[in-house]
PDB file of C-alpha atoms in Angstrom:
ATOM      1  CA  ASP A   1      25.286  51.335  98.527  1.00  0.00           C
ATOM      2  CA  ALA A   2      23.451  50.160  95.069  1.00  0.00           C
ATOM      3  CA  GLY A   3      22.756  53.632  94.012  1.00  0.00           C
ATOM      4  CA  VAL A   4      19.254  53.900  91.723  1.00  0.00           C
ATOM      5  CA  ILE A   5      19.744  51.700  88.994  1.00  0.00           C
ATOM      6  CA  GLN A   6      18.386  52.756  85.166  1.00  0.00           C
ATOM      7  CA  SER A   7      18.893  50.898  81.965  1.00  0.00           C
ATOM      8  CA  PRO A   8      19.369  51.365  79.145  1.00  0.00           C
ATOM      9  CA  ARG A   9      22.187  53.784  79.384  1.00  0.00           C
ATOM     10  CA  HIS A  10      21.285  54.920  75.700  1.00  0.00           C
ATOM     11  CA  GLU A  11      18.181  53.617  73.179  1.00  0.00           C
ATOM     12  CA  VAL A  12      18.269  54.157  69.398  1.00  0.00           C
ATOM     13  CA  THR A  13      15.063  52.971  67.954  1.00  0.00           C
ATOM     14  CA  GLU A  14      12.890  53.814  65.035  1.00  0.00           C
ATOM     15  CA  MET A  15       9.320  56.043  64.473  1.00  0.00           C
ATOM     16  CA  GLY A  16       6.787  53.423  65.399  1.00  0.00           C
ATOM     17  CA  GLN A  17       8.814  51.602  66.969  1.00  0.00           C
ATOM     18  CA  GLU A  18       7.734  50.500  70.982  1.00  0.00           C
ATOM     19  CA  VAL A  19      10.553  51.917  74.222  1.00  0.00           C
ATOM     20  CA  THR A  20      10.268  50.853  77.549  1.00  0.00           C
ATOM     21  CA  LEU A  21      12.346  51.647  80.196  1.00  0.00           C
ATOM     22  CA  ARG A  22      13.599  50.278  83.518  1.00  0.00           C
ATOM     23  CA  CYS A  23      14.260  51.366  87.116  1.00  0.00           C
ATOM     24  CA  LYS A  24      15.398  49.939  90.319  1.00  0.00           C
ATOM     25  CA  PRO A  25      15.011  51.620  93.368  1.00  0.00           C
ATOM     26  CA  ILE A  26      17.107  52.190  96.335  1.00  0.00           C
ATOM     27  CA  SER A  27      16.300  49.311  98.134  1.00  0.00           C
ATOM     28  CA  GLY A  28      13.882  50.595 101.126  1.00  0.00           C
ATOM     29  CA  HIS A  29      12.430  53.813  99.358  1.00  0.00           C
ATOM     30  CA  ASN A  30       8.728  54.029  99.100  1.00  0.00           C
ATOM     31  CA  SER A  31       8.225  56.537  96.527  1.00  0.00           C
ATOM     32  CA  LEU A  32       9.575  56.516  92.457  1.00  0.00           C
ATOM     33  CA  PHE A  33       9.513  59.595  90.062  1.00  0.00           C
ATOM     34  CA  TRP A  34      10.091  59.518  86.258  1.00  0.00           C
ATOM     35  CA  TYR A  35      11.653  62.584  85.035  1.00  0.00           C
ATOM     36  CA  ARG A  36      12.363  63.379  80.975  1.00  0.00           C
ATOM     37  CA  GLN A  37      14.388  65.949  80.013  1.00  0.00           C
ATOM     38  CA  THR A  38      15.364  68.041  76.822  1.00  0.00           C
ATOM     39  CA  MET A  39      16.357  71.475  76.124  1.00  0.00           C
ATOM     40  CA  MET A  40      13.710  72.786  74.976  1.00  0.00           C
ATOM     41  CA  ARG A  41      11.340  72.023  78.733  1.00  0.00           C
ATOM     42  CA  GLY A  42      13.913  71.105  81.015  1.00  0.00           C
ATOM     43  CA  LEU A  43      12.773  68.469  83.491  1.00  0.00           C
ATOM     44  CA  GLU A  44       9.442  67.580  83.561  1.00  0.00           C
ATOM     45  CA  LEU A  45       7.872  65.246  86.231  1.00  0.00           C
ATOM     46  CA  LEU A  46       6.048  62.642  84.158  1.00  0.00           C
ATOM     47  CA  ILE A  47       4.835  60.388  87.107  1.00  0.00           C
ATOM     48  CA  TYR A  48       5.817  59.495  90.536  1.00  0.00           C
ATOM     49  CA  PHE A  49       4.457  56.743  93.058  1.00  0.00           C
ATOM     50  CA  ASN A  50       3.814  55.738  96.417  1.00  0.00           C
ATOM     51  CA  ASN A  51       3.950  52.823  97.545  1.00  0.00           C
ATOM     52  CA  ASN A  52       4.126  50.977  94.415  1.00  0.00           C
ATOM     53  CA  VAL A  53       0.939  53.244  93.437  1.00  0.00           C
ATOM     54  CA  PRO A  54       0.467  55.867  90.550  1.00  0.00           C
ATOM     55  CA  ILE A  55      -0.215  59.083  92.484  1.00  0.00           C
ATOM     56  CA  ASP A  56       0.309  61.808  89.790  1.00  0.00           C
ATOM     57  CA  ASP A  57       0.591  61.493  86.464  1.00  0.00           C
ATOM     58  CA  SER A  58      -0.374  64.292  85.361  1.00  0.00           C
ATOM     59  CA  GLY A  59       2.732  64.959  83.442  1.00  0.00           C
ATOM     60  CA  MET A  60       2.373  62.258  81.449  1.00  0.00           C
ATOM     61  CA  PRO A  61       2.040  63.652  77.938  1.00  0.00           C
ATOM     62  CA  GLU A  62      -0.107  61.557  76.010  1.00  0.00           C
ATOM     63  CA  ASP A  63      -1.803  58.223  76.015  1.00  0.00           C
ATOM     64  CA  ARG A  64       1.233  56.771  74.175  1.00  0.00           C
ATOM     65  CA  PHE A  65       3.571  57.142  77.522  1.00  0.00           C
ATOM     66  CA  SER A  66       2.397  54.188  80.269  1.00  0.00           C
ATOM     67  CA  ALA A  67       4.249  53.305  84.120  1.00  0.00           C
ATOM     68  CA  LYS A  68       4.081  50.763  85.884  1.00  0.00           C
ATOM     69  CA  MET A  69       5.210  50.040  89.149  1.00  0.00           C
ATOM     70  CA  PRO A  70       4.671  46.237  89.567  1.00  0.00           C
ATOM     71  CA  ASN A  71       6.319  45.758  93.120  1.00  0.00           C
ATOM     72  CA  ALA A  72       8.846  47.871  95.357  1.00  0.00           C
ATOM     73  CA  SER A  73      11.741  47.346  93.746  1.00  0.00           C
ATOM     74  CA  PHE A  74      11.524  47.565  89.562  1.00  0.00           C
ATOM     75  CA  SER A  75       9.742  50.838  87.854  1.00  0.00           C
ATOM     76  CA  THR A  76       8.754  51.229  84.101  1.00  0.00           C
ATOM     77  CA  LEU A  77       8.056  53.308  81.453  1.00  0.00           C
ATOM     78  CA  LYS A  78       7.120  52.179  77.980  1.00  0.00           C
ATOM     79  CA  ILE A  79       6.093  54.783  75.266  1.00  0.00           C
ATOM     80  CA  GLN A  80       4.407  53.201  71.939  1.00  0.00           C
ATOM     81  CA  PRO A  81       4.680  53.358  69.646  1.00  0.00           C
ATOM     82  CA  SER A  82       7.734  55.465  69.877  1.00  0.00           C
ATOM     83  CA  GLU A  83       8.021  59.212  68.264  1.00  0.00           C
ATOM     84  CA  PRO A  84      11.296  61.655  67.387  1.00  0.00           C
ATOM     85  CA  ARG A  85       9.827  64.429  70.085  1.00  0.00           C
ATOM     86  CA  ASP A  86      10.005  61.595  73.356  1.00  0.00           C
ATOM     87  CA  SER A  87      14.093  61.692  72.175  1.00  0.00           C
ATOM     88  CA  ALA A  88      15.104  62.797  75.812  1.00  0.00           C
ATOM     89  CA  VAL A  89      16.602  61.643  78.031  1.00  0.00           C
ATOM     90  CA  TYR A  90      14.887  59.835  81.186  1.00  0.00           C
ATOM     91  CA  PHE A  91      15.613  59.635  84.644  1.00  0.00           C
ATOM     92  CA  CYS A  92      14.166  57.990  87.605  1.00  0.00           C
ATOM     93  CA  ALA A  93      14.322  58.612  90.877  1.00  0.00           C
ATOM     94  CA  SER A  94      13.229  57.606  94.462  1.00  0.00           C
ATOM     95  CA  SER A  95      13.100  58.739  97.535  1.00  0.00           C
ATOM     96  CA  PHE A  96      11.478  57.739 101.457  1.00  0.00           C
ATOM     97  CA  TRP A  97       7.643  59.684 101.789  1.00  0.00           C
ATOM     98  CA  GLY A  98       7.785  62.809 103.231  1.00  0.00           C
ATOM     99  CA  PHE A  99       7.679  66.346 103.204  1.00  0.00           C
ATOM    100  CA  GLY A 100      11.289  67.705 101.966  1.00  0.00           C
ATOM    101  CA  GLU A 101      12.768  63.888 101.283  1.00  0.00           C
ATOM    102  CA  LYS A 102      14.903  64.218  98.829  1.00  0.00           C
ATOM    103  CA  LEU A 103      15.606  62.738  95.455  1.00  0.00           C
ATOM    104  CA  PHE A 104      18.187  60.200  94.773  1.00  0.00           C
ATOM    105  CA  PHE A 105      18.292  60.043  90.426  1.00  0.00           C
ATOM    106  CA  GLY A 106      19.758  57.638  88.003  1.00  0.00           C
ATOM    107  CA  SER A 107      22.108  58.192  85.769  1.00  0.00           C
ATOM    108  CA  GLY A 108      18.905  58.265  83.386  1.00  0.00           C
ATOM    109  CA  THR A 109      18.113  56.538  79.966  1.00  0.00           C
ATOM    110  CA  GLN A 110      19.044  59.195  76.741  1.00  0.00           C
ATOM    111  CA  LEU A 111      16.144  58.847  74.277  1.00  0.00           C
ATOM    112  CA  SER A 112      16.671  58.821  70.318  1.00  0.00           C
ATOM    113  CA  VAL A 113      14.303  57.636  68.224  1.00  0.00           C
ATOM    114  CA  LEU A 114      14.516  58.484  64.657  1.00  0.00           C
TER     115      LEU A 114
ATOM    116  CA  ALA B   1       1.536  75.972  91.178  1.00  0.00           C
ATOM    117  CA  GLN B   2       4.960  76.484  91.657  1.00  0.00           C
ATOM    118  CA  LYS B   3       7.223  77.883  89.383  1.00  0.00           C
ATOM    119  CA  VAL B   4      11.656  78.433  89.509  1.00  0.00           C
ATOM    120  CA  THR B   5      13.307  80.856  88.388  1.00  0.00           C
ATOM    121  CA  GLN B   6      17.085  80.676  87.437  1.00  0.00           C
ATOM    122  CA  ALA B   7      17.964  83.785  84.820  1.00  0.00           C
ATOM    123  CA  GLN B   8      21.034  83.154  84.487  1.00  0.00           C
ATOM    124  CA  THR B   9      21.453  80.026  81.143  1.00  0.00           C
ATOM    125  CA  GLU B  10      25.832  80.246  81.313  1.00  0.00           C
ATOM    126  CA  ILE B  11      28.234  81.645  83.956  1.00  0.00           C
ATOM    127  CA  SER B  12      32.139  81.486  82.739  1.00  0.00           C
ATOM    128  CA  VAL B  13      34.726  82.083  85.192  1.00  0.00           C
ATOM    129  CA  VAL B  14      37.824  81.768  85.839  1.00  0.00           C
ATOM    130  CA  GLU B  15      39.511  79.232  88.118  1.00  0.00           C
ATOM    131  CA  LYS B  16      39.094  80.597  91.861  1.00  0.00           C
ATOM    132  CA  GLU B  17      36.749  83.076  91.455  1.00  0.00           C
ATOM    133  CA  ASP B  18      34.201  83.187  93.563  1.00  0.00           C
ATOM    134  CA  VAL B  19      30.788  82.291  91.671  1.00  0.00           C
ATOM    135  CA  THR B  20      27.149  83.160  92.950  1.00  0.00           C
ATOM    136  CA  LEU B  21      24.295  81.296  91.045  1.00  0.00           C
ATOM    137  CA  ASP B  22      20.985  82.683  91.464  1.00  0.00           C
ATOM    138  CA  CYS B  23      17.416  81.240  91.864  1.00  0.00           C
ATOM    139  CA  VAL B  24      14.095  83.190  92.532  1.00  0.00           C
ATOM    140  CA  TYR B  25      10.980  81.425  93.059  1.00  0.00           C
ATOM    141  CA  GLU B  26       7.524  81.819  93.752  1.00  0.00           C
ATOM    142  CA  THR B  27       4.512  79.796  95.517  1.00  0.00           C
ATOM    143  CA  ARG B  28       1.015  79.471  97.122  1.00  0.00           C
ATOM    144  CA  ASP B  29       2.072  77.767  99.649  1.00  0.00           C
ATOM    145  CA  THR B  30       3.268  78.423 103.707  1.00  0.00           C
ATOM    146  CA  THR B  31       5.512  75.660 103.836  1.00  0.00           C
ATOM    147  CA  TYR B  32       7.625  74.066 101.532  1.00  0.00           C
ATOM    148  CA  TYR B  33      11.172  73.102 100.871  1.00  0.00           C
ATOM    149  CA  LEU B  34      14.005  74.949  98.232  1.00  0.00           C
ATOM    150  CA  PHE B  35      16.425  72.115  96.433  1.00  0.00           C
ATOM    151  CA  TRP B  36      19.878  72.180  94.393  1.00  0.00           C
ATOM    152  CA  TYR B  37      21.443  70.266  92.460  1.00  0.00           C
ATOM    153  CA  LYS B  38      24.019  69.648  90.442  1.00  0.00           C
ATOM    154  CA  GLN B  39      24.116  68.048  87.168  1.00  0.00           C
ATOM    155  CA  PRO B  40      28.579  66.808  86.144  1.00  0.00           C
ATOM    156  CA  PRO B  41      28.886  65.845  82.783  1.00  0.00           C
ATOM    157  CA  SER B  42      28.619  62.596  82.810  1.00  0.00           C
ATOM    158  CA  GLY B  43      24.716  63.330  83.400  1.00  0.00           C
ATOM    159  CA  GLU B  44      23.310  62.254  86.857  1.00  0.00           C
ATOM    160  CA  LEU B  45      21.519  64.547  89.382  1.00  0.00           C
ATOM    161  CA  VAL B  46      23.262  64.743  92.402  1.00  0.00           C
ATOM    162  CA  PHE B  47      21.884  66.300  95.598  1.00  0.00           C
ATOM    163  CA  LEU B  48      24.171  69.598  97.193  1.00  0.00           C
ATOM    164  CA  ILE B  49      21.566  71.026  99.846  1.00  0.00           C
ATOM    165  CA  ARG B  50      18.125  71.065 100.918  1.00  0.00           C
ATOM    166  CA  ARG B  51      16.138  73.961 103.280  1.00  0.00           C
ATOM    167  CA  ASN B  52      12.699  74.076 104.376  1.00  0.00           C
ATOM    168  CA  SER B  53      10.171  77.556 104.564  1.00  0.00           C
ATOM    169  CA  PHE B  54      11.170  77.999 108.198  1.00  0.00           C
ATOM    170  CA  ASP B  55      14.746  78.035 107.888  1.00  0.00           C
ATOM    171  CA  GLU B  56      15.924  81.327 107.018  1.00  0.00           C
ATOM    172  CA  GLN B  57      19.886  80.322 108.343  1.00  0.00           C
ATOM    173  CA  ASN B  58      22.574  80.611 105.564  1.00  0.00           C
ATOM    174  CA  GLU B  59      24.110  77.915 105.682  1.00  0.00           C
ATOM    175  CA  ILE B  60      28.461  77.293 104.695  1.00  0.00           C
ATOM    176  CA  SER B  61      29.685  74.371 104.072  1.00  0.00           C
ATOM    177  CA  GLY B  62      33.858  74.221 102.966  1.00  0.00           C
ATOM    178  CA  ARG B  63      33.207  76.139  99.220  1.00  0.00           C
ATOM    179  CA  TYR B  64      29.509  76.278  99.752  1.00  0.00           C
ATOM    180  CA  SER B  65      27.383  78.942 100.824  1.00  0.00           C
ATOM    181  CA  TRP B  66      24.210  79.042 100.433  1.00  0.00           C
ATOM    182  CA  ASN B  67      21.529  82.243 100.989  1.00  0.00           C
ATOM    183  CA  PHE B  68      18.079  82.312 101.540  1.00  0.00           C
ATOM    184  CA  GLN B  69      16.020  85.236 101.567  1.00  0.00           C
ATOM    185  CA  LYS B  70      11.687  84.765 102.133  1.00  0.00           C
ATOM    186  CA  SER B  71      11.276  88.090 101.886  1.00  0.00           C
ATOM    187  CA  THR B  72      12.793  88.681  97.717  1.00  0.00           C
ATOM    188  CA  SER B  73      11.667  84.634  97.314  1.00  0.00           C
ATOM    189  CA  SER B  74      15.364  84.414  96.141  1.00  0.00           C
ATOM    190  CA  PHE B  75      18.028  80.781  96.974  1.00  0.00           C
ATOM    191  CA  ASN B  76      20.406  81.890  95.650  1.00  0.00           C
ATOM    192  CA  PHE B  77      24.159  79.340  96.204  1.00  0.00           C
ATOM    193  CA  THR B  78      28.064  80.538  96.106  1.00  0.00           C
ATOM    194  CA  ILE B  79      30.598  78.638  95.471  1.00  0.00           C
ATOM    195  CA  THR B  80      34.037  80.180  96.981  1.00  0.00           C
ATOM    196  CA  ALA B  81      38.062  79.961  95.080  1.00  0.00           C
ATOM    197  CA  SER B  82      36.017  77.729  92.352  1.00  0.00           C
ATOM    198  CA  GLN B  83      37.237  74.797  90.855  1.00  0.00           C
ATOM    199  CA  VAL B  84      37.196  73.208  87.325  1.00  0.00           C
ATOM    200  CA  VAL B  85      35.532  70.658  89.300  1.00  0.00           C
ATOM    201  CA  ASP B  86      32.900  72.802  89.190  1.00  0.00           C
ATOM    202  CA  SER B  87      31.442  72.603  85.721  1.00  0.00           C
ATOM    203  CA  ALA B  88      28.582  71.617  85.355  1.00  0.00           C
ATOM    204  CA  VAL B  89      25.046  72.343  84.852  1.00  0.00           C
ATOM    205  CA  TYR B  90      22.957  73.502  88.348  1.00  0.00           C
ATOM    206  CA  PHE B  91      19.763  73.360  89.358  1.00  0.00           C
ATOM    207  CA  CYS B  92      17.156  74.670  91.376  1.00  0.00           C
ATOM    208  CA  ALA B  93      14.284  72.915  92.119  1.00  0.00           C
ATOM    209  CA  HIS B  94      10.947  73.571  94.778  1.00  0.00           C
ATOM    210  CA  GLY B  95       9.039  71.124  97.209  1.00  0.00           C
ATOM    211  CA  SER B  96       4.981  71.923  97.911  1.00  0.00           C
ATOM    212  CA  GLY B  97       4.559  70.811 101.291  1.00  0.00           C
ATOM    213  CA  SER B  98       0.647  70.212  99.419  1.00  0.00           C
ATOM    214  CA  ALA B  99       2.580  68.041  97.374  1.00  0.00           C
ATOM    215  CA  ARG B 100       5.294  65.537  96.655  1.00  0.00           C
ATOM    216  CA  GLN B 101       7.237  66.479  93.374  1.00  0.00           C
ATOM    217  CA  LEU B 102      10.325  68.579  92.571  1.00  0.00           C
ATOM    218  CA  THR B 103       9.752  71.129  90.109  1.00  0.00           C
ATOM    219  CA  PHE B 104      13.059  72.734  89.020  1.00  0.00           C
ATOM    220  CA  GLY B 105      13.945  75.700  87.053  1.00  0.00           C
ATOM    221  CA  SER B 106      15.886  75.653  83.566  1.00  0.00           C
ATOM    222  CA  GLY B 107      19.643  75.634  85.085  1.00  0.00           C
ATOM    223  CA  THR B 108      22.481  77.056  84.825  1.00  0.00           C
ATOM    224  CA  GLN B 109      26.056  76.082  83.028  1.00  0.00           C
ATOM    225  CA  LEU B 110      28.903  77.171  85.122  1.00  0.00           C
ATOM    226  CA  THR B 111      31.741  76.680  83.816  1.00  0.00           C
ATOM    227  CA  VAL B 112      35.086  77.056  85.393  1.00  0.00           C
ATOM    228  CA  LEU B 113      38.234  77.995  83.060  1.00  0.00           C
ATOM    229  CA  PRO B 114      41.596  76.625  84.248  1.00  0.00           C
TER     230      PRO B 114
END
């Protein structure tokens, strides 16, 4: 079975450019999470969805970040405009909706903003 | 708010040694879950184990064992007879009963030397 699929694996862009990260959750999962990993701050939850509806976006650092989930099989995380401090590994994870459900993570997108 | 502390930043052991990774958590929830995830050099996060707050029974699975103690708010992880392939970053995480996201610790880099 396919796991969580993220694209691209690596993204290098210049400051000010728009960046779009993509995620396909595991089929049947109804919760989707976006995390960011940096050396300084570790793993931080940015936003999560249940049944395609954003539930908590309090972790989104600022208005430059936006996330959408137009259907159960696709989500995007967009940064516009990007800044060097956005450089990080961005993970998407999915799960069933329920207390204690384990998260299944994608391989991550390594973003470098020059 | 929940907090997960992994005081050990890095640990190095020689192959076949036993190693214990410490995790201490803070929570106001009466019901919660605790998790361990592994992040090998390839980068993806892999689920290892989940424990709920009502189940303090410790578990052994092959070379892995877990020690959950509510009295000390600890959820430690032991690898017996470590192998080079165990080299990875290990994350402890708390799943709140009142929300669905996981709060991760800062991780422990385990290096197993041949």
